[in-house]
Coordinates of C-alpha atoms in Angstrom, one line a residue:
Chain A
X35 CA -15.4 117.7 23.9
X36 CA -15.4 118.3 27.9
X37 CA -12.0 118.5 29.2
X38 CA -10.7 116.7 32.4
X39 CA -12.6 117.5 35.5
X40 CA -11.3 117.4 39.0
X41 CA -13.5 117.5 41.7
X42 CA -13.4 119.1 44.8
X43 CA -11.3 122.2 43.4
X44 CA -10.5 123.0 47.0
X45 CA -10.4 120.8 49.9
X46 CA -9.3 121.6 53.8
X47 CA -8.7 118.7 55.8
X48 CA -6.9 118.0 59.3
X49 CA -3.7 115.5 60.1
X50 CA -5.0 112.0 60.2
X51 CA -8.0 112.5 58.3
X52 CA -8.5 110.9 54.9
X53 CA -9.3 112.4 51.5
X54 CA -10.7 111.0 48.0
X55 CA -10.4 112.7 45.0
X56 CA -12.1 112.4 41.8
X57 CA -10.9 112.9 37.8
X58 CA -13.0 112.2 35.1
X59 CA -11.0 111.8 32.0
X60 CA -11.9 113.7 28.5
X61 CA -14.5 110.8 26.6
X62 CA -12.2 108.4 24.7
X63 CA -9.2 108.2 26.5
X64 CA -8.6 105.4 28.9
X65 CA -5.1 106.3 30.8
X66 CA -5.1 108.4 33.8
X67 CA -2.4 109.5 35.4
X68 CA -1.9 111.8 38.9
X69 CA 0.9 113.9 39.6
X70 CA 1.5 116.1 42.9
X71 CA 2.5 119.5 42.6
X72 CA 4.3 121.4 45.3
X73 CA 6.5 124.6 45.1
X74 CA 9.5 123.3 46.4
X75 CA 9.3 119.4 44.3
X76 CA 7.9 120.8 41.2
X77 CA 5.6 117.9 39.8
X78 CA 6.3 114.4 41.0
X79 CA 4.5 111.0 39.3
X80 CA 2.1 109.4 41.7
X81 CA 0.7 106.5 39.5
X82 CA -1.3 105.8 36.1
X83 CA -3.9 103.8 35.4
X84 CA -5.3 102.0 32.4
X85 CA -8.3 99.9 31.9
X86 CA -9.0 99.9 35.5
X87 CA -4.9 98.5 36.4
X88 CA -2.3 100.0 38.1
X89 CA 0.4 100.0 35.2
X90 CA 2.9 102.5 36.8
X91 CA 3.9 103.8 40.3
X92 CA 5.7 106.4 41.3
X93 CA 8.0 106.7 44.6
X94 CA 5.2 107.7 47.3
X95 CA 3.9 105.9 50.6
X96 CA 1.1 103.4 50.1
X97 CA -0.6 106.1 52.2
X98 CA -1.5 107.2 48.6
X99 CA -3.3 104.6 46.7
X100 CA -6.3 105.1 43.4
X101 CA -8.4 103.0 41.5
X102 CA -10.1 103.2 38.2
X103 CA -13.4 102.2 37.5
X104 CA -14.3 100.9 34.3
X105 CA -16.0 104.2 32.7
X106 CA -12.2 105.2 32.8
X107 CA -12.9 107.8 36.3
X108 CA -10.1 107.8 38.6
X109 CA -10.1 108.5 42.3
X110 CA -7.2 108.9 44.5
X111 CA -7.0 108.2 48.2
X112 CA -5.0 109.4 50.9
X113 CA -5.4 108.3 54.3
X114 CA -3.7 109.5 57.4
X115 CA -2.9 112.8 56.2
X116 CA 0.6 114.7 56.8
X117 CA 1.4 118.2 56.7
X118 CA 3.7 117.3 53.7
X119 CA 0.3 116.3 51.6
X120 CA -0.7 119.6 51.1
X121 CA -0.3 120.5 47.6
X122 CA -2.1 120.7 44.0
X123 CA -2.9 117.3 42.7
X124 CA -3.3 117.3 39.0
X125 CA -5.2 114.4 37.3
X126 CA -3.8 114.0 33.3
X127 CA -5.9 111.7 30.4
X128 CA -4.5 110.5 27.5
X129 CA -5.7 108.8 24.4
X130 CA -3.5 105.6 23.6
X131 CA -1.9 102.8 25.3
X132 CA 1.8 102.9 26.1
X133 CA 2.6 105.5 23.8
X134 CA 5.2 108.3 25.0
X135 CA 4.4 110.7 22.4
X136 CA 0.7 111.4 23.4
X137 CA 0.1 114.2 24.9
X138 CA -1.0 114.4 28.2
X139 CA -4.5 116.9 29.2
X140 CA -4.3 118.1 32.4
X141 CA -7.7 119.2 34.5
X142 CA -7.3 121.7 37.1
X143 CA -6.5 120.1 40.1
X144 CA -7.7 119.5 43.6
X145 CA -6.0 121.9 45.8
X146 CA -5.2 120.1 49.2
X147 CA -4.6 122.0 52.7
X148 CA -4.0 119.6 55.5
X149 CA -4.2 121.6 58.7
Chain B
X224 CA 16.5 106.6 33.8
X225 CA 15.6 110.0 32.0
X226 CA 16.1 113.7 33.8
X227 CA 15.3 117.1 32.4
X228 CA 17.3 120.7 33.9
X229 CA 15.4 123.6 33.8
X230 CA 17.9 126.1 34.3
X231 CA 16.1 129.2 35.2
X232 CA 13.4 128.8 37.7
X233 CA 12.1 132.5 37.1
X234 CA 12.5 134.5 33.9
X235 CA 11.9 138.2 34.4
X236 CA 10.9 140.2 31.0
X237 CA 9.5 143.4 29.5
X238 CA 6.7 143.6 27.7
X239 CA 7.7 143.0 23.9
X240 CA 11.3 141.6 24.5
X241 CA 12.3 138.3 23.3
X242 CA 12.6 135.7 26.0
X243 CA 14.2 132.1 26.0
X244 CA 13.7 129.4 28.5
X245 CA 16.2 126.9 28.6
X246 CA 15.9 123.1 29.1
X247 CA 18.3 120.2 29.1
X248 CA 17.3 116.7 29.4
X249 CA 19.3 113.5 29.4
X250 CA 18.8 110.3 27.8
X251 CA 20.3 107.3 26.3
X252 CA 17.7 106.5 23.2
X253 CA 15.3 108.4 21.1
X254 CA 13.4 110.9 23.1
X255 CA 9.6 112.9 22.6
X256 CA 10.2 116.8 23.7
X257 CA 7.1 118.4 25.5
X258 CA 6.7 122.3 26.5
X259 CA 3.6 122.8 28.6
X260 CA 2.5 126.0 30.1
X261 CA 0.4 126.6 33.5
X262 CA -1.1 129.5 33.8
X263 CA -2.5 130.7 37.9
X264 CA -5.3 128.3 39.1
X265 CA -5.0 126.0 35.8
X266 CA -3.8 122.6 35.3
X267 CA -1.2 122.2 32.4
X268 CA -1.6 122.7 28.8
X269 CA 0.2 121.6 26.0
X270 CA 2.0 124.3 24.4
X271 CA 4.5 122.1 21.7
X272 CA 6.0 118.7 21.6
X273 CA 8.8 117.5 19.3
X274 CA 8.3 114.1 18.2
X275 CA 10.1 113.5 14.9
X276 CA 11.7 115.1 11.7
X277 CA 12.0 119.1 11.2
X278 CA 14.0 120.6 14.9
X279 CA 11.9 123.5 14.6
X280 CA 8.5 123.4 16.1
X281 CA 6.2 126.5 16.8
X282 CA 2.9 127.2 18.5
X283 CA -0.2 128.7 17.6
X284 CA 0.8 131.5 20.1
X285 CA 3.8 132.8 18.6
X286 CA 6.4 130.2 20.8
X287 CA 8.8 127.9 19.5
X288 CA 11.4 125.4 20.5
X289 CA 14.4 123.9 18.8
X290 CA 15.4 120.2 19.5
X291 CA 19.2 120.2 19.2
X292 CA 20.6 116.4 19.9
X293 CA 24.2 117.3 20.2
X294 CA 23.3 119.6 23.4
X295 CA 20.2 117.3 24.3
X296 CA 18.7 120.3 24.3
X297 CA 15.3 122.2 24.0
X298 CA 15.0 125.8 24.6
X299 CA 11.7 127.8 24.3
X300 CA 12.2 130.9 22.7
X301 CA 9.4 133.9 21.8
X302 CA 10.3 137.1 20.1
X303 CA 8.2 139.2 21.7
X304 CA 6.4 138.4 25.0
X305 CA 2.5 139.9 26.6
X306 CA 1.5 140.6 29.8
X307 CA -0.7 136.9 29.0
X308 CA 2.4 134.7 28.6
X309 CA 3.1 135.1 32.2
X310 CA 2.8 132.0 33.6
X311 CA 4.8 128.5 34.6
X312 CA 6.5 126.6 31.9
X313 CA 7.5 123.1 32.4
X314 CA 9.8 121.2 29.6
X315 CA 9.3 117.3 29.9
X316 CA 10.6 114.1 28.2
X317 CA 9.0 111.0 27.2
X318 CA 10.2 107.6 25.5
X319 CA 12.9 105.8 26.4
X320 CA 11.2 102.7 27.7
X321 CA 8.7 104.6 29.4
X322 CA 5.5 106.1 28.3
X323 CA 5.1 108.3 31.6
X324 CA 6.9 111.9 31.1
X325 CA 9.1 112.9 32.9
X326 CA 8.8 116.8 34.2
X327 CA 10.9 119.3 34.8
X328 CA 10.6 121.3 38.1
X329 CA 9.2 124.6 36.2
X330 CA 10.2 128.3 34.8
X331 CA 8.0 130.8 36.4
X332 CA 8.0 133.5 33.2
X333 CA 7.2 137.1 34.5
X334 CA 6.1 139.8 32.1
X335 CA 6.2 143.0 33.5
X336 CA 4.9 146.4 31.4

């Protein structure tokens, strides 16, 4: 089975500008979830998505926003870009619904420079 | 609301010494226990999870954890560590209401020869 894929792998982008990045799960699993990834915050939730809803948010501006589409891809948006949003961003599938024990599978992230 | 403490955020090592990484977590119910391990320009892997029954779980790569519930703890330990473990370890916690993990901010393992 094809793991997650993230694409771009590398993007350079200037304040103000928007970005959309794209995740396509491993076949099967319908969650998606995207996480940032800085040095100095570690790994911090953005949101997860399931069957094409929002079902959890994490604590970032609606600057950041994603949608799923109904073959389970996921794309994330940022508009009006900051400094601040340059990091990794890490898309993770999962198999089940609502279940904490599944394991997460990472791809291997968009890495974000905002000039 | 669930945390997890990783205490060390770098782990300097020799080649074939034992290493432990040390996590902490807090939570009021029932918790799922999940080491995963990045290595440079990678996403995250699964490396173990504890979900139920024995404490003890292991990898295929020689790693292994211990869930102890009286310390809420859930250290990663190897006895003897390559130049290919080095790499950033992240503990997390799932359950408790919420089927998102939680992560903790990283232990940046450094194997030197």
């Amino acid at each position: 089975k094809a793991g997650v894929t993230q694409t771009p792998r590398y993007l350079i982008k200037t304040r103000g500008q928007q970005v959309t990045l794209s995740c396509s799960p491993i076949s099967g699993h319908r969650s998606v979830s995207w996480y940032q990834q800085t040095p100095g915050q570690g790994l911090q939730f953005l949101f997860e998505y399931f069957s094409e809803t929002q079902r959890n948010k994490g604590n970032f501006p609606g600057r950041f926003s994603g949608r799923q589409f109904s073959n389970s891809r996921s794309e994330m948006n940022v508009s009006t870009l900051e400094l601040g949003d340059s990091a990794l961003y890490l898309c993770a599938s999962s198999l089940a619904e609502g279940r904490a024990a599944d394991t997460q599978y990472f791809g291997p992230g968009t890495r974000l420079t905002v000039l | 609301a669930q945390s997890v403490t990783q205490l060390d955020s770098q782990v300097p090592v020799f080649e074939e010494a034992p290493v432990e990484l040390r996590c902490n977590y807090s939570s009021s119910v029932s918790v799922y226990l999940f080491w995963y391990v990045q290595y440079p320009n990678q996403g995250l892997q699964l490396l173990l999870k504890y979900l139920s029954g024995s404490t003890l779980v292991e990898s295929i790569n020689g790693f292994e954890a211990e869930f102890n519930k009286s310390q809420t703890s859930f250290h990663l330990r190897k006895p003897s560590v390559h130049i290919s473990d080095t790499a950033e370890y992240f503990c997390a916690v799932g359950g408790g209401g919420s089927y998102i993990p939680t992560f903790g901010r990283g232990t940046s393992l450094i194997v030197h020869p």
